[in-house]
Coordinates of N, CA and C in Angstrom, one line a residue:
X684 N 92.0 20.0 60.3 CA 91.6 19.1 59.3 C 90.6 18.0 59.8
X685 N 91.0 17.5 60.8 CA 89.7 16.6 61.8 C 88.9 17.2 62.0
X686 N 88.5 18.3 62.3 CA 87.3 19.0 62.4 C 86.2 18.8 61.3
X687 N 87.1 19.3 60.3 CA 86.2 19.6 59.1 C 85.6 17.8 59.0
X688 N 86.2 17.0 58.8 CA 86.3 15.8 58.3 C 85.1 15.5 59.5
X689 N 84.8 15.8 60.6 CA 84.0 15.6 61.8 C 82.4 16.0 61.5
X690 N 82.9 17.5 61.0 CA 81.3 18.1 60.8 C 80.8 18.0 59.5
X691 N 81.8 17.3 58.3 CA 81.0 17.0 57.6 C 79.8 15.5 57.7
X692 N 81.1 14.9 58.2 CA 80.3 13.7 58.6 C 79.0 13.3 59.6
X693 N 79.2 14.8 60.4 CA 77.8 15.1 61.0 C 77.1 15.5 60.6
X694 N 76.8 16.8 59.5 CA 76.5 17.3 58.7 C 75.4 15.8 57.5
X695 N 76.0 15.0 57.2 CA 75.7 13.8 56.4 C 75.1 13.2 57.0
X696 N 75.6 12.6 58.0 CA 74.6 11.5 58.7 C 73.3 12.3 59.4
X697 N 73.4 13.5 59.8 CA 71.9 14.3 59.8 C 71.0 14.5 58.9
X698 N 71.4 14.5 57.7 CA 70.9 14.6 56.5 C 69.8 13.1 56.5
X699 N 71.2 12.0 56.3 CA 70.4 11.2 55.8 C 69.4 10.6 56.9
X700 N 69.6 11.2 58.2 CA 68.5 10.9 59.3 C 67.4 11.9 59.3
X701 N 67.2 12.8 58.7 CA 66.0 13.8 58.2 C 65.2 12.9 57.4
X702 N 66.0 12.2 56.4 CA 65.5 11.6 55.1 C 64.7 10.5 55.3
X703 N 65.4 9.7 55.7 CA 64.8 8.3 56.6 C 63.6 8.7 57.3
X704 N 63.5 9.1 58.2 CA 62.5 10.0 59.2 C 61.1 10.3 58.7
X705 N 61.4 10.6 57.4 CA 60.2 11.6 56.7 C 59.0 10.5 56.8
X706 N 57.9 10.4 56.5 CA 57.2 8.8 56.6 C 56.5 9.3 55.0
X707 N 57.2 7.9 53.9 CA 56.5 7.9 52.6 C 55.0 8.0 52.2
X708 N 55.0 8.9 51.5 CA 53.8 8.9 50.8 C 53.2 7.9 49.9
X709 N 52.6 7.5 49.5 CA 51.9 6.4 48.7 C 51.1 7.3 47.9
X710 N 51.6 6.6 46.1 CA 50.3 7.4 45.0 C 49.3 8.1 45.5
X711 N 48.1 6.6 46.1 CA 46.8 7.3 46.3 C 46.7 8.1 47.0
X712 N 47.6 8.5 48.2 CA 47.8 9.6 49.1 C 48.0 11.0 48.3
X713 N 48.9 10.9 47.8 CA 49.4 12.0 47.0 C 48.8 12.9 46.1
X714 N 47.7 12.0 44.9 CA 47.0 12.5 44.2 C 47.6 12.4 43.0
X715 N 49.0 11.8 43.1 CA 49.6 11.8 41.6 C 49.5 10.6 41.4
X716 N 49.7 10.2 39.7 CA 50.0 9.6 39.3 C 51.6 8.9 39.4
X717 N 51.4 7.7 39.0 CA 53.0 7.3 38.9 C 54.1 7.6 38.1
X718 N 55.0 7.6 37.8 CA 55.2 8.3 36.5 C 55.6 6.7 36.0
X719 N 55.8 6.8 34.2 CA 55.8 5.8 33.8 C 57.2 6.0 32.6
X720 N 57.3 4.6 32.6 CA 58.7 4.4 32.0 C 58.5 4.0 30.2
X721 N 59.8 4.7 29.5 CA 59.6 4.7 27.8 C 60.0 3.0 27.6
X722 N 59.6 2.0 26.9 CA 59.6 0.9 26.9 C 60.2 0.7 25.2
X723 N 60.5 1.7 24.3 CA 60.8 1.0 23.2 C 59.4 2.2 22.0
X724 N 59.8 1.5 21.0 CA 58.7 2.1 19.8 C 58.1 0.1 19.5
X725 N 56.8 0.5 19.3 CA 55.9 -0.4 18.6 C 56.3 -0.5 17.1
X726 N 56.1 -2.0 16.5 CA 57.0 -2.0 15.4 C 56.0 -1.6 14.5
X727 N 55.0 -1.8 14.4 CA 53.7 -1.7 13.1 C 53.7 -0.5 12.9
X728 N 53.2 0.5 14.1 CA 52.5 1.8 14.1 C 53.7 2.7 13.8
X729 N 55.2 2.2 14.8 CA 56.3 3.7 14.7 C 56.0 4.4 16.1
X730 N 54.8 3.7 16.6 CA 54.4 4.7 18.0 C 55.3 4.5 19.3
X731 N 55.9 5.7 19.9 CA 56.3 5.3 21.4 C 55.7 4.8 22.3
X732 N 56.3 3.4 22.9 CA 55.1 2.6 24.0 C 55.6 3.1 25.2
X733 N 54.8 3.2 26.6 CA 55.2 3.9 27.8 C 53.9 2.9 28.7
X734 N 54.7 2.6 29.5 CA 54.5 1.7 31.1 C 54.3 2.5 32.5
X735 N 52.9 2.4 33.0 CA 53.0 2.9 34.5 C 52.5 2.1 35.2
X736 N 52.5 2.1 36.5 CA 51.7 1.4 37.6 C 52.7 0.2 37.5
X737 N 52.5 -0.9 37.6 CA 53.2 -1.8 37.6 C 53.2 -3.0 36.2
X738 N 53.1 -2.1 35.2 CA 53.3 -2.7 34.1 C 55.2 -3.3 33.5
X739 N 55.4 -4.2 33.5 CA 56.5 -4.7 32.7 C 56.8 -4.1 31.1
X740 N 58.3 -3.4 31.0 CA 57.6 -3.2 29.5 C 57.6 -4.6 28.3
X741 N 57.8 -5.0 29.1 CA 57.7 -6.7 27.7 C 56.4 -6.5 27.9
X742 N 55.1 -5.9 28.8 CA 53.9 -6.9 28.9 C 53.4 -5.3 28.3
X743 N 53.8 -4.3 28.3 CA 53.3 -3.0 27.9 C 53.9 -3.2 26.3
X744 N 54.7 -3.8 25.3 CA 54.7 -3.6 24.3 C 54.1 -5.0 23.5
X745 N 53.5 -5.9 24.5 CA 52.8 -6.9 23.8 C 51.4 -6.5 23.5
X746 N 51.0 -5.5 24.7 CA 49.6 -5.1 24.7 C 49.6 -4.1 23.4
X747 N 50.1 -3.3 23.6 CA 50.9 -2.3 22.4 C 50.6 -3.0 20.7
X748 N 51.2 -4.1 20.5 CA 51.3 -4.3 19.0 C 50.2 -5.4 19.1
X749 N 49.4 -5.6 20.5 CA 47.8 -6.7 19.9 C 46.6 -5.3 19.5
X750 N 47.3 -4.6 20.4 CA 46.2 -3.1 19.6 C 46.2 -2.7 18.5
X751 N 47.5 -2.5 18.2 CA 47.8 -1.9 17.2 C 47.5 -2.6 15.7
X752 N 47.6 -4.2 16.0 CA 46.8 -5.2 15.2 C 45.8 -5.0 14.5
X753 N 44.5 -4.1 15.2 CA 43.5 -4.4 15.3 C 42.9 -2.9 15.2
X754 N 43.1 -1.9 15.5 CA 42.9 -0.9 15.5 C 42.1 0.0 14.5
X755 N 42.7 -0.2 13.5 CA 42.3 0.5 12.2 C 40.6 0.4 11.7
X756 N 40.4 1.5 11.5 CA 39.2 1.3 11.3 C 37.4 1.0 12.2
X757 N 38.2 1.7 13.6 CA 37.3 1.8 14.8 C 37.2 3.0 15.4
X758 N 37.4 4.3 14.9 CA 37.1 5.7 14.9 C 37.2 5.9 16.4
X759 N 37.4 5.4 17.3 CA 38.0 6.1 18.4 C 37.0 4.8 19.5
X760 N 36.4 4.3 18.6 CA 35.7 3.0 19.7 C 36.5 2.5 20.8
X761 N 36.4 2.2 21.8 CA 37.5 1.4 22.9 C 37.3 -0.4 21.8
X762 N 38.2 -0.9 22.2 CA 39.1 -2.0 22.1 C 39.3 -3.1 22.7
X763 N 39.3 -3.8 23.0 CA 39.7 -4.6 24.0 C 40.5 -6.3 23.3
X764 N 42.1 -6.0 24.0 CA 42.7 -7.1 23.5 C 43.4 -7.7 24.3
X765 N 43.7 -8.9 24.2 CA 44.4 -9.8 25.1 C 46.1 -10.0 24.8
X766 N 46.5 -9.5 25.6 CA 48.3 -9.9 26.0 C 49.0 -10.1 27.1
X767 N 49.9 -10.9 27.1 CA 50.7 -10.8 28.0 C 49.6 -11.3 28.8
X768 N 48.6 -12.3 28.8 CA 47.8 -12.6 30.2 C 47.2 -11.7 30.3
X769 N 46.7 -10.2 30.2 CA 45.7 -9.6 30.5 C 45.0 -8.7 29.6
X770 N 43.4 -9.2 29.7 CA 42.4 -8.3 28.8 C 42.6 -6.5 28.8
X771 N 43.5 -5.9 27.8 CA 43.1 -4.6 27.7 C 42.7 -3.4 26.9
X772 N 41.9 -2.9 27.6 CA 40.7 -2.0 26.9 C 41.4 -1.3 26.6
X773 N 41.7 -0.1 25.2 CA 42.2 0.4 24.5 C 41.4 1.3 24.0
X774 N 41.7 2.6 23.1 CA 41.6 3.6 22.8 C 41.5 5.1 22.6
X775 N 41.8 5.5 21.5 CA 42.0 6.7 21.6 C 41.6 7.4 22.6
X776 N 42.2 8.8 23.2 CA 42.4 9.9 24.2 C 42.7 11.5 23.5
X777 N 42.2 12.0 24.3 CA 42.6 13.4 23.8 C 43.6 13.8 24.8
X778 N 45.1 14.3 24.4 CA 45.9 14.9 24.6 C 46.1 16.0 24.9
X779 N 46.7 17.2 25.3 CA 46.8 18.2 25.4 C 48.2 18.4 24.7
X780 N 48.2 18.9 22.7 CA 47.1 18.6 22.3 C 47.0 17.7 21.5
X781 N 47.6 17.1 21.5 CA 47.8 15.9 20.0 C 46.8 14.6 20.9
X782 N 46.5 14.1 20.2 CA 45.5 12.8 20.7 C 46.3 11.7 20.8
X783 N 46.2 10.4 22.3 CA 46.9 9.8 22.1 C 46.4 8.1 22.2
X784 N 47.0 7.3 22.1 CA 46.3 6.1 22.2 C 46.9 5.1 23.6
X785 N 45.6 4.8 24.2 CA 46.3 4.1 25.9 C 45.4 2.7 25.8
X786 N 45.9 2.5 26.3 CA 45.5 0.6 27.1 C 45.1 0.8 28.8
X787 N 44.7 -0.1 29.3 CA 44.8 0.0 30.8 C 44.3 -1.3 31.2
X788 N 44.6 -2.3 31.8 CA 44.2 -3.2 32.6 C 42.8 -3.5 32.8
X789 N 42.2 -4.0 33.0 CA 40.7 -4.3 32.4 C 39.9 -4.4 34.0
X790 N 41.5 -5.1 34.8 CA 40.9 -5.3 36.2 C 41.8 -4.7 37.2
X791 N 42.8 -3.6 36.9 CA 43.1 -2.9 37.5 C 43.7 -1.5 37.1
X792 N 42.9 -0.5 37.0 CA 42.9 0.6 35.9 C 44.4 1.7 36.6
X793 N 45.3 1.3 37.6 CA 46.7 1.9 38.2 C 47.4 1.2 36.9
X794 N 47.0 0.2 36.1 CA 48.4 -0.3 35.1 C 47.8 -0.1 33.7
X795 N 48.9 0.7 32.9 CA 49.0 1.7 31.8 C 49.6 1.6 31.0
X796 N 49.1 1.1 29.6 CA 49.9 1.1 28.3 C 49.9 2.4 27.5
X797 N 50.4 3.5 27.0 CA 50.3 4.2 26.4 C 51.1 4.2 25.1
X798 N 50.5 4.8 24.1 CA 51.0 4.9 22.9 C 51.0 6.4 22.3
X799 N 52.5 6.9 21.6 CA 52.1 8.2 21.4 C 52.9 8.6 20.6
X800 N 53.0 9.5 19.8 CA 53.9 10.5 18.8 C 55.4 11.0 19.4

């Protein structure tokens, strides 16, 4: 029974010393994207809002409903609104395949508002 109890615990702490070991990759290394987090529905539109890069969702559904404000009636024109402290440019996107509507940071295009069905 010591045994077992021995090599699993070797077994584990090897593991987690592989893990550690590895040296992290970073986004721009990688070629991906970040993935981004569901932040709630926008109350106007009904649309789901979604956060990447280092967007907060309180600052991803503020940017969210100053778009959505304003939007109507600009055929796919980009946008540009201020929330949460920062200017962002907005506009429809083509989806694969439904079309969707994004925000992005005005002065750092890694941070992502998206709006979608």
């Amino acid at each position: 029974m010591h045994s077992i109890k021995m090599r699993t615990a070797a077994v584990l702490m090897g593991t987690a010393a592989l893990c550690l070991a590895a040296p992290a990759q970073s986004f721009a290394d990688s070629g991906t994207a970040p993935k981004s987090a569901y932040c709630g529905t926008d109350r106007s539109s009904g649309l789901a809002v979604s956060a990447s890069g280092s967007v907060p969702c309180a600052a991803a559904l503020q940017a969210a409903a100053a778009y959505t404000k304003v939007w109507q009636g600009r055929a796919g024109r980009p946008v540009e609104v201020r929330a949460a402290g920062v200017t962002w440019e907005c506009r429809e996107r083509q989806g694969d395949p439904d079309p969707y509507q994004a925000c992005v940071d005005s002065k750092d295009h890694t941070r992502l508002v998206t709006l979608s069905s």
